[in-house]
Short mmCIF file of C-alpha atoms in Angstrom, two decimals:
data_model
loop_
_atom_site.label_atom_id
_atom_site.label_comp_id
_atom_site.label_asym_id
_atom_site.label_seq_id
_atom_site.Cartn_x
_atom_site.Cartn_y
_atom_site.Cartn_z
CA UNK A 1 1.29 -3.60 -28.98
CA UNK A 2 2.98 -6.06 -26.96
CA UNK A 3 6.04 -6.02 -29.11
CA UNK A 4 6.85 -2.15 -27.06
CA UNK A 5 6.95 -4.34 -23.51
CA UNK A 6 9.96 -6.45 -25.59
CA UNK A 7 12.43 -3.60 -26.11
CA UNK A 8 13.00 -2.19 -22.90
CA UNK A 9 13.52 -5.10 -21.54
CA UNK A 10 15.43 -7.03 -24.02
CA UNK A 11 17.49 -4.04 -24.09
CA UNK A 12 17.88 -4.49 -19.88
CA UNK A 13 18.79 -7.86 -20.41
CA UNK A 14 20.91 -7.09 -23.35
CA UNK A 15 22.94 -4.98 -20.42
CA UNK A 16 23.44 -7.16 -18.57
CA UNK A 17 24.50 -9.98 -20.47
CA UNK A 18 27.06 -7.62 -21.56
CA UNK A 19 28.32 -6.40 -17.98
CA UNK A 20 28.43 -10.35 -16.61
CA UNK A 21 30.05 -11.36 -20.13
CA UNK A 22 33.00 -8.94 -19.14
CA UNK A 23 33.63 -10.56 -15.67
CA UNK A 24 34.53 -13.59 -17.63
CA UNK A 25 31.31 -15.68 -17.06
CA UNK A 26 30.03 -17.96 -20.13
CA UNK A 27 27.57 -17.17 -22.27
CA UNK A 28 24.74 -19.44 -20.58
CA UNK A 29 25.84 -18.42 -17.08
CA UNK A 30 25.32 -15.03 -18.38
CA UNK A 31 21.64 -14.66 -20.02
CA UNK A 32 20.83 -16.68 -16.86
CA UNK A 33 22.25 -13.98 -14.82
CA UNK A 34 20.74 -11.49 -16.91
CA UNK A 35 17.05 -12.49 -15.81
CA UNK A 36 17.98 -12.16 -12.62
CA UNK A 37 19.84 -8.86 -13.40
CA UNK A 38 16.52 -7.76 -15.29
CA UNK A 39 14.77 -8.79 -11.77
CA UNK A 40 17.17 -6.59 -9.70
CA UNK A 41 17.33 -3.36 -12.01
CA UNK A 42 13.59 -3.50 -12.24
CA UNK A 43 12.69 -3.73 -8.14
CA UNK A 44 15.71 -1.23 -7.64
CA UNK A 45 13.81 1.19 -9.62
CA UNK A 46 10.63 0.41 -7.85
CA UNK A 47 12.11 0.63 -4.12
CA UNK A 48 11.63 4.44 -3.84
CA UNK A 49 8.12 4.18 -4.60
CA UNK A 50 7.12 1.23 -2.75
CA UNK A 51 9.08 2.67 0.61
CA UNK A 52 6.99 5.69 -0.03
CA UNK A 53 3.68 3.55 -0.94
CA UNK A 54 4.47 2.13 2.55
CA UNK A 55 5.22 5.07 4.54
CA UNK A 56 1.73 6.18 2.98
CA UNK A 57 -0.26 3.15 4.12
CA UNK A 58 1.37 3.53 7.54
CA UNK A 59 0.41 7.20 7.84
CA UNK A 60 -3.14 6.34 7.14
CA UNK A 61 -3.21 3.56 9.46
CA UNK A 62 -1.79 6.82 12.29
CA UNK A 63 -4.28 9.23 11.12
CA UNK A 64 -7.43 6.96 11.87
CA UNK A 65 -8.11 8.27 15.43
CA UNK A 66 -7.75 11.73 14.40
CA UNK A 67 -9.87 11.40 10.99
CA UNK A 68 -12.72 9.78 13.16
CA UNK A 69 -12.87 12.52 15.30
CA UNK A 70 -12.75 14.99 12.62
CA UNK A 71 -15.51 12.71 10.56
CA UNK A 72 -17.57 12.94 13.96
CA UNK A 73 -17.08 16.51 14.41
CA UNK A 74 -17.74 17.63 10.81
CA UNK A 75 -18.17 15.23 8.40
CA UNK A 76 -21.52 14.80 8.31
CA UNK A 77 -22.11 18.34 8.68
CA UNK A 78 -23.29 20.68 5.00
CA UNK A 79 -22.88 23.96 6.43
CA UNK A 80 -20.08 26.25 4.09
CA UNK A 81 -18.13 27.22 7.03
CA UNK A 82 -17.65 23.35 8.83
CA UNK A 83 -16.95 22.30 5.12
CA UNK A 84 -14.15 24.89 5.06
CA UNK A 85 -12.89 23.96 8.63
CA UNK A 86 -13.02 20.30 8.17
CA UNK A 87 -10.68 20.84 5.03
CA UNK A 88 -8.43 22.53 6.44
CA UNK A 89 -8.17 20.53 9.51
CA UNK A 90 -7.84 17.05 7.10
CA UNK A 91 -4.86 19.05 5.23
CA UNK A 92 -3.11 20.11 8.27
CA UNK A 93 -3.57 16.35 9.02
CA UNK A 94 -2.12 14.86 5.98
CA UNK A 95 0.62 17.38 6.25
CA UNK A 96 1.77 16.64 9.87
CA UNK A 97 1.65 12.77 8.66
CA UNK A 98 3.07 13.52 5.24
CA UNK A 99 0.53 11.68 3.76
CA UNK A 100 -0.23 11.65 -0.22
CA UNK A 101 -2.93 10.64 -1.86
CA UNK A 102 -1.32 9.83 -5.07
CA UNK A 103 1.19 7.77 -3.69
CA UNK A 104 2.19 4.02 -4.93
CA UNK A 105 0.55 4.16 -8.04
CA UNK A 106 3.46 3.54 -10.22
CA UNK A 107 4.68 -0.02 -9.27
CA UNK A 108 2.13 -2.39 -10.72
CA UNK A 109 2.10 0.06 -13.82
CA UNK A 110 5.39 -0.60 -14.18
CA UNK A 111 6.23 -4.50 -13.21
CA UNK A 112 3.44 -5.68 -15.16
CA UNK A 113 4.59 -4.26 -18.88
CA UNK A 114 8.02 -5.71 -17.34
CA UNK A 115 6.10 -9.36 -17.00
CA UNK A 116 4.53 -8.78 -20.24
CA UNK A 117 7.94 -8.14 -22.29
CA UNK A 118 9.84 -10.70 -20.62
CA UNK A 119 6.65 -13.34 -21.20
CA UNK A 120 6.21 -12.39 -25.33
CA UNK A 121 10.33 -12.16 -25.36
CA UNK A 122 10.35 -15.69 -24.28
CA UNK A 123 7.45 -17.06 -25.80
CA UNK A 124 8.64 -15.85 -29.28
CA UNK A 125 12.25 -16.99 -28.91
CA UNK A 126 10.61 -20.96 -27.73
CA UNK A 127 8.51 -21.05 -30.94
CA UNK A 128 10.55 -20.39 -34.49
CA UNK A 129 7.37 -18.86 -36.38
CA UNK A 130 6.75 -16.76 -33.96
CA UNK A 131 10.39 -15.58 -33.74
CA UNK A 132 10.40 -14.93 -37.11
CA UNK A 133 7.19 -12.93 -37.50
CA UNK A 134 8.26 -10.81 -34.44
CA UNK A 135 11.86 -10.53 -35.67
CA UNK A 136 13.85 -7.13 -34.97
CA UNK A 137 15.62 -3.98 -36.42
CA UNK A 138 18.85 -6.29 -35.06
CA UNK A 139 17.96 -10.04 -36.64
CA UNK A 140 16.19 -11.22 -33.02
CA UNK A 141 14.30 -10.36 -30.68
CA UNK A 142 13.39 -6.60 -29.23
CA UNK A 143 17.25 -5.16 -29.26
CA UNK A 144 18.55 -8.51 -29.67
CA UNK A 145 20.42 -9.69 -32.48
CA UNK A 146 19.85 -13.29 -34.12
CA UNK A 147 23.47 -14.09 -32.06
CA UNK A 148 21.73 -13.49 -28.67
CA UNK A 149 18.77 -15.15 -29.43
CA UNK A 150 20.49 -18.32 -30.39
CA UNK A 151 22.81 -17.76 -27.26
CA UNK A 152 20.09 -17.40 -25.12
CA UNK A 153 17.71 -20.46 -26.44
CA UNK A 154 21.24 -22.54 -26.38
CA UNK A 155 21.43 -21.26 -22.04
CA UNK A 156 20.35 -23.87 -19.50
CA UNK A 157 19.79 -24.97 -16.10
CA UNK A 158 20.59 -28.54 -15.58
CA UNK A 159 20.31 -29.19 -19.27
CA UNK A 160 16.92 -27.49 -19.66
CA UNK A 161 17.19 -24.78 -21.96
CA UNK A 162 15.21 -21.58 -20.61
CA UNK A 163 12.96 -21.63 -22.70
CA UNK A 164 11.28 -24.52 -21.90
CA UNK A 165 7.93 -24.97 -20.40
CA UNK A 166 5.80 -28.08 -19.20
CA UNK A 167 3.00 -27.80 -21.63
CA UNK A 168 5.18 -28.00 -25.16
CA UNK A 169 4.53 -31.21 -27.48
CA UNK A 170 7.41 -34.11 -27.52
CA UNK A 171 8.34 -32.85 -30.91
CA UNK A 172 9.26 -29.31 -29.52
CA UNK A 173 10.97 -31.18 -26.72
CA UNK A 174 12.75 -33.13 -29.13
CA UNK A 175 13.92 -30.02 -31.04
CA UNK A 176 15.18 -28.76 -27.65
CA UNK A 177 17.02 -32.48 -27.35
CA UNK A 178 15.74 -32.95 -23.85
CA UNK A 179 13.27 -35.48 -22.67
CA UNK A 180 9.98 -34.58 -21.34
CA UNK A 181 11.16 -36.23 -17.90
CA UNK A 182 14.18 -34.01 -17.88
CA UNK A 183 11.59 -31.26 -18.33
CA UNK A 184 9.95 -31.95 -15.48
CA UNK A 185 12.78 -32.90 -13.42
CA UNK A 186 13.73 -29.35 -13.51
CA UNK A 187 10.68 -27.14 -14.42
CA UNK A 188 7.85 -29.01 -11.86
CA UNK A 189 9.96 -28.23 -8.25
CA UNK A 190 10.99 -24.76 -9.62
CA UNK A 191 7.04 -23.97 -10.41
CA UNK A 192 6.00 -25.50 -7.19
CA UNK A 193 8.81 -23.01 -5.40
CA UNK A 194 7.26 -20.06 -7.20
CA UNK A 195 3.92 -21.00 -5.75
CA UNK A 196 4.91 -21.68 -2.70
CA UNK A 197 6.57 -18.33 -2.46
CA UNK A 198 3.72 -16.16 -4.16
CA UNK A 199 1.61 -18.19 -1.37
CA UNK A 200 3.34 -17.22 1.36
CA UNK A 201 3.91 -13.49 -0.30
CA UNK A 202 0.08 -13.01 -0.18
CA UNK A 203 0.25 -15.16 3.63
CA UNK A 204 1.92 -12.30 4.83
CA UNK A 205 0.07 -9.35 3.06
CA UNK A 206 -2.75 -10.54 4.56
CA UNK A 207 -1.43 -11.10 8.20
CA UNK A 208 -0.38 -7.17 7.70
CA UNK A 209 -3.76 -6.55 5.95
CA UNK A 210 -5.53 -7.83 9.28
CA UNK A 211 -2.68 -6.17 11.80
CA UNK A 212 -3.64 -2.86 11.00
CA UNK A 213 -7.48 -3.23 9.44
CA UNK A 214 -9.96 -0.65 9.44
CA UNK A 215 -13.27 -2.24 11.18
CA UNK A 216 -15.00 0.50 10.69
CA UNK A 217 -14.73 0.36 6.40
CA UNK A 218 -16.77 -1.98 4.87
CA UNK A 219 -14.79 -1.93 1.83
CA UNK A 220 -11.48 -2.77 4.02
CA UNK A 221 -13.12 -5.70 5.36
CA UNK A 222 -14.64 -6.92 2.59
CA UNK A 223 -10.77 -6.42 0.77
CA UNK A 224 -9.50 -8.77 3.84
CA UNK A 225 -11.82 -11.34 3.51
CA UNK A 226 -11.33 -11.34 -0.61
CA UNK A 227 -7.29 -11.85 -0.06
CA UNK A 228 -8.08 -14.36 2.57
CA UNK A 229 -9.95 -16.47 0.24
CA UNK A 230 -7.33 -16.34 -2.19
CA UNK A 231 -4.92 -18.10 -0.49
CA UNK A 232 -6.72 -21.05 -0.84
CA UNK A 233 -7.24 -20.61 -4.77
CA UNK A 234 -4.23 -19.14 -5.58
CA UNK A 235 -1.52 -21.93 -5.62
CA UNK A 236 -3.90 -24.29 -7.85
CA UNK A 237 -4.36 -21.93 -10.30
CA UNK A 238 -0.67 -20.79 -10.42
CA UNK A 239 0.04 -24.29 -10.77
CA UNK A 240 -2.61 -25.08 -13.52
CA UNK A 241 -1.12 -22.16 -15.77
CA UNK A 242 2.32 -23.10 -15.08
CA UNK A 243 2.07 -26.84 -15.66
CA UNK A 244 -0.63 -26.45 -18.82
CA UNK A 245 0.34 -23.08 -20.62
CA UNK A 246 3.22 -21.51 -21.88
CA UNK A 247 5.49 -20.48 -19.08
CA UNK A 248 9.11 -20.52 -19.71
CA UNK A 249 11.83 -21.74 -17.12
CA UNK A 250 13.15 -18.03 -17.28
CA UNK A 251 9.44 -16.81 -16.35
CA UNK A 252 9.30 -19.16 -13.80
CA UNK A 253 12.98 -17.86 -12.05
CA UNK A 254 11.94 -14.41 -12.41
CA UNK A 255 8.76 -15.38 -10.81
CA UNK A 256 10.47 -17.06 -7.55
CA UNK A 257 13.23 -14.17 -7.64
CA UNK A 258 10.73 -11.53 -7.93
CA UNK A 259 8.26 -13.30 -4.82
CA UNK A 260 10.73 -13.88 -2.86
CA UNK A 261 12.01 -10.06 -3.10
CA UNK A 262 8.54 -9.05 -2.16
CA UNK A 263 8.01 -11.20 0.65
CA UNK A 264 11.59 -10.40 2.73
CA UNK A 265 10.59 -6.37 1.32
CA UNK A 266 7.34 -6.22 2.81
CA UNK A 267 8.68 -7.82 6.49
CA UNK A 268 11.47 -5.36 6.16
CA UNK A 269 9.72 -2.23 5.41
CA UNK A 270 6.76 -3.27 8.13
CA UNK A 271 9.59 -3.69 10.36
CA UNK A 272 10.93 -0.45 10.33
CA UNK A 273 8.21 1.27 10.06
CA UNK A 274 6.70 -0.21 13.22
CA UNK A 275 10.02 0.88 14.43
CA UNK A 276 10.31 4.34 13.65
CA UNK A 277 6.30 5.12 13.98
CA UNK A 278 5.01 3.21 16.67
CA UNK A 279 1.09 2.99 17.31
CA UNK A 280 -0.07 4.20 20.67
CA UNK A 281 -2.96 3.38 22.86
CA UNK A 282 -5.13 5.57 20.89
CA UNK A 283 -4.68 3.69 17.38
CA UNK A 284 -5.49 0.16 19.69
CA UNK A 285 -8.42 1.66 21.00
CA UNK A 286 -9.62 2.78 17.90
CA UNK A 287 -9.19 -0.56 16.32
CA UNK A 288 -10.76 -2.23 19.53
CA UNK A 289 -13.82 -0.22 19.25
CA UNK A 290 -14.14 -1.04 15.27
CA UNK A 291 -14.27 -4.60 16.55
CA UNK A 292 -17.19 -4.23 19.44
CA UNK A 293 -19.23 -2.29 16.39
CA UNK A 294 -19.14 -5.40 14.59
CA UNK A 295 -19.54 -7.70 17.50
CA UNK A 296 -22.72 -5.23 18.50
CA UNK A 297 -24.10 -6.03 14.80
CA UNK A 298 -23.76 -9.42 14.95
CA UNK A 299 -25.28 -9.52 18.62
CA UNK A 300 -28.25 -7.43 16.80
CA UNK A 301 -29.08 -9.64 14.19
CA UNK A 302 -29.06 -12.28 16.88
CA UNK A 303 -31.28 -11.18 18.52
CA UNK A 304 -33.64 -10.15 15.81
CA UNK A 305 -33.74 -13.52 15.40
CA UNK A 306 -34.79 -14.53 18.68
CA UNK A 307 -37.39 -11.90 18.26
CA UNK A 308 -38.57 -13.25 15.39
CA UNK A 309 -39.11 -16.82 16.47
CA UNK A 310 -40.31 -15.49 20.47
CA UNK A 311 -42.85 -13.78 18.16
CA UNK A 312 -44.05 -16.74 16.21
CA UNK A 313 -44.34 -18.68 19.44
CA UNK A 314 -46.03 -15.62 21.56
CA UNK A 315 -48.62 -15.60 18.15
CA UNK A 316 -48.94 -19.76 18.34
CA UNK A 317 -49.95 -19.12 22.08
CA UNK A 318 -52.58 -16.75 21.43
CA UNK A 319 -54.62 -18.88 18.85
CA UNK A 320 -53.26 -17.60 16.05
CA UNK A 321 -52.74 -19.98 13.08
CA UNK A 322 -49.24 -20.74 11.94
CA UNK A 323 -49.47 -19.15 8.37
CA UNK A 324 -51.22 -15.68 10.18
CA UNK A 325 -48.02 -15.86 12.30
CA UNK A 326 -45.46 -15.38 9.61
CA UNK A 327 -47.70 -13.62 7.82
CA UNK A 328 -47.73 -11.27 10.45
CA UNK A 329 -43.88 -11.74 10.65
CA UNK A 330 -42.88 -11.04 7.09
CA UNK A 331 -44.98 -7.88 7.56
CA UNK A 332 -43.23 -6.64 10.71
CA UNK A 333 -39.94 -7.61 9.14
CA UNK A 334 -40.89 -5.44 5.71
CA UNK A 335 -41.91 -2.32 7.96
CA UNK A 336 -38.31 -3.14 9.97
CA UNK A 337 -36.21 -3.57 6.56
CA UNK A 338 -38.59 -0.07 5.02
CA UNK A 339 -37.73 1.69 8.49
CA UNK A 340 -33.53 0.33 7.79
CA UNK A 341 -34.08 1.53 4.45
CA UNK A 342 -35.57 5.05 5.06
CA UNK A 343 -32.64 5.51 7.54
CA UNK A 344 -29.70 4.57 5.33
CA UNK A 345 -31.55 7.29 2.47
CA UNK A 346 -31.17 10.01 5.37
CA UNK A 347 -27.73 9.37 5.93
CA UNK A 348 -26.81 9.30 2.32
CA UNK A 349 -28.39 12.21 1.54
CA UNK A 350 -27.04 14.20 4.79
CA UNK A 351 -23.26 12.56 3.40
CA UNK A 352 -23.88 13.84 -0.06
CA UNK A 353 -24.57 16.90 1.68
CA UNK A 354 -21.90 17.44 2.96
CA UNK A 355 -19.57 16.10 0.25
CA UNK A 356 -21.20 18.42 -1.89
CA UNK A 357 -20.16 21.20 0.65
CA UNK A 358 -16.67 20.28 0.69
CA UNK A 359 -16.63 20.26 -3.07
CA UNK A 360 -17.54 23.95 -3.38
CA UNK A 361 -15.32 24.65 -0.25
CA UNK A 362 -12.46 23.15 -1.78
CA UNK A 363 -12.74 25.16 -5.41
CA UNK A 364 -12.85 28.22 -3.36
CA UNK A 365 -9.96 27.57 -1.12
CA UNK A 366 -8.11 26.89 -4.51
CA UNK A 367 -9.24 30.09 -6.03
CA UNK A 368 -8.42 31.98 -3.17
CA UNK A 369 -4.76 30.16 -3.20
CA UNK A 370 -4.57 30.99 -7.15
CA UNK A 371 -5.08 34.51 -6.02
CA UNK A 372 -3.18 34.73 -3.56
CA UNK A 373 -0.28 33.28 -5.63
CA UNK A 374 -1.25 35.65 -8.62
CA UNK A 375 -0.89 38.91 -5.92
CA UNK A 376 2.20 37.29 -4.66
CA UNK A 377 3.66 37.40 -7.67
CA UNK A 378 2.73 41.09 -9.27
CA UNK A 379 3.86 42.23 -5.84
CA UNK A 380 7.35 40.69 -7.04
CA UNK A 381 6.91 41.76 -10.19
CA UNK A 382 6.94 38.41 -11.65
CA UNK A 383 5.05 38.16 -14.95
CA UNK A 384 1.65 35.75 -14.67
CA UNK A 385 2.01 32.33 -16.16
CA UNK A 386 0.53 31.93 -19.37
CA UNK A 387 -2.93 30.14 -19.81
CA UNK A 388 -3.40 26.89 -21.54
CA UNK A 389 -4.40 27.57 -24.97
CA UNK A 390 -1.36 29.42 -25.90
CA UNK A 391 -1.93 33.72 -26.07
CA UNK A 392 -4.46 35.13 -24.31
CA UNK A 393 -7.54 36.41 -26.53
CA UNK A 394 -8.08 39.90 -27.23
CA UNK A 395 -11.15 41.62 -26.43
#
């Protein structure tokens, strides 16, 4: 399976090799340029959809005053005609803000069979069984022939053939003719670049992440405080698989080239959007009063607290024994968490209510658009599309 992620990009890097090999650059010059090349024609591709996957993020991040109104207003409501209104009102929204909810979907579906290929291409061409159990329709690797895989594994930085990684055995390093401290001479402050980079990457993401949070979503906030953990975690276990399993030099530069690509891409595109789409004083407030909620829970549990224990004390005063004073306690605290409990079922069921009103809403504002499309077009006398299925049945 992982032999399909090996073409394409073989073939990429195949491309390229052949492009920089014209300009009169050497052959290890060139399959070094070629990763990067591989780096460049990949994010190229990408860019559309990851300026659009930011314009959508940004339009979201605009529409949350609005949406909160129109969640207040009918949201919560089941009735068929506010389930009608509040759909049409949330697709005249997402229209003004040309907001999709399909959008930026495609890049991680496509960089990580690109990781993938360029890891297995790699990792066969470093070990000779595996290179020849995987071998090609052209004598190498993917759309390689035997000729580029030699040139390639013979390519270097500093001596250190690409191929190389920090975990192989002296005797591989010996077939390589390179010394493990020339290994890590070169490989080690190349690794610790990459995680540096990917560090700073996610540093960023979640600076952003917190900019322009959502207070009022749980999920959102849980999300932030997820990514911020990883930053801690992250650069030791980046580390730990580079420095104990098989990653390849060439990994590792199209790891730092493809980090550092994201990291001056994300500033960029924040930057201009900021710059074209500016948030106003209602987006601030919004976010403001997402904040006081929280601050208002926190402040209640507080002080549930302090009830608790003024309790306890109030029961001690009266006479009561200790253990009939929590016992007392851990009853009023069951009724309190039952009480929390009966609430949260009402407002589920009144919000599956009302999703379920939306849902039958929304198939009858697409049959009514079907039919409105199907008059449309007898009125222009255009013959109606065909059903799936092939002909139609006769009766």
């Amino acid at each position: 399976m992982l032999e399909l992620f090996a073409y394409p990009v073989s073939a990429v890097m195949k491309l390229w090799h052949v492009v920089v090999s014209a300009l009169g650059f050497g052959s290890s010059a060139s399959w070094l340029i070629s990763v990067v090349g591989l780096l460049v024609t990949v994010r190229l591709l990408l860019l559309p959809i990851s300026w659009r996957q930011r314009q959508n993020a940004h339009a979201s991040t605009l529409m949350r005053p609005e949406k909160a109104e129109l969640q207040q207003r009918l949201g919560s409501s089941s009735d068929p005609e506010d389930a009608r209104e509040y759909l049409k009102a949330e697709k005249e929204l997402h229209q003004r803000y040309n907001y999709g909810i399909a959008a930026g979907c495609l890049p991680p579906l496509i960089q990580i069979p690109v990781l993938l290929g360029l890891y297995r291409l790699l990792l066969w061409m470093s070990q000779p069984a595996a290179l020849a159990q995987h071998r090609g329709p052209f004598g190498g690797v993917g759309v390689l022939s035997a000729r580029d895989v030699q040139e390639f594994m013979d390519a270097h930085v500093r001596g250190v053939p690409l191929q190389t990684y920090l975990a192989m055995s002296d005797a591989q390093l010996d077939a390589l003719s390179i010394s493990r401290q020339q290994a890590n001479g070169v490989v080690m402050p190349l690794l610790i670049t990459a995680c540096v980079l990917t560090t700073l990457s996610l540093i960023v993401s979640v600076y952003y992440v917190y900019r322009y949070m959502d207070y009022h979503s749980a999920v959102t906030r849980g999300t932030a405080r997820f990514m911020l953990v990883l930053i801690f975690f992250v650069p030791f276990m980046l580390f730990s698989a580079g420095s104990t399993g098989p990653i390849p030099l060439a990994l590792i530069l199209y790891w730092i080239g493809s980090n550092l690509w994201t990291l001056v891409q994300t500033v960029a595109m924040y930057t201009i959007l900021e710059f074209q789409y500016p948030e106003d004083e209602r987006h601030h407030a919004h976010r403001r009063a997402g904040k006081d909620l929280l601050k208002a829970r926190k402040a209640e549990k507080k002080a549930r607290k302090a009830e608790d224990k003024a309790f306890v004390r109030s029961a001690r005063s009266q006479g009561v024994s200790l253990s009939d004073a929590r016992a007392q306690l851990k009853q009023r605290q069951k009724d309190r968490i039952a009480a929390d409990a009966q609430q949260r079922a009402e407002d589920k069921e009144r919000k599956k209510a009302a999703n379920k009103a939306r849902s039958t809403a929304r198939s009858e504002l697409m049959k009514e658009r079907a039919a409105e499309r199907r008059e449309l077009r007898a009125q222009q006398g255009t013959p109606p599309k065909k059903q799936k299925g092939g002909r139609h049945r006769k009766r």
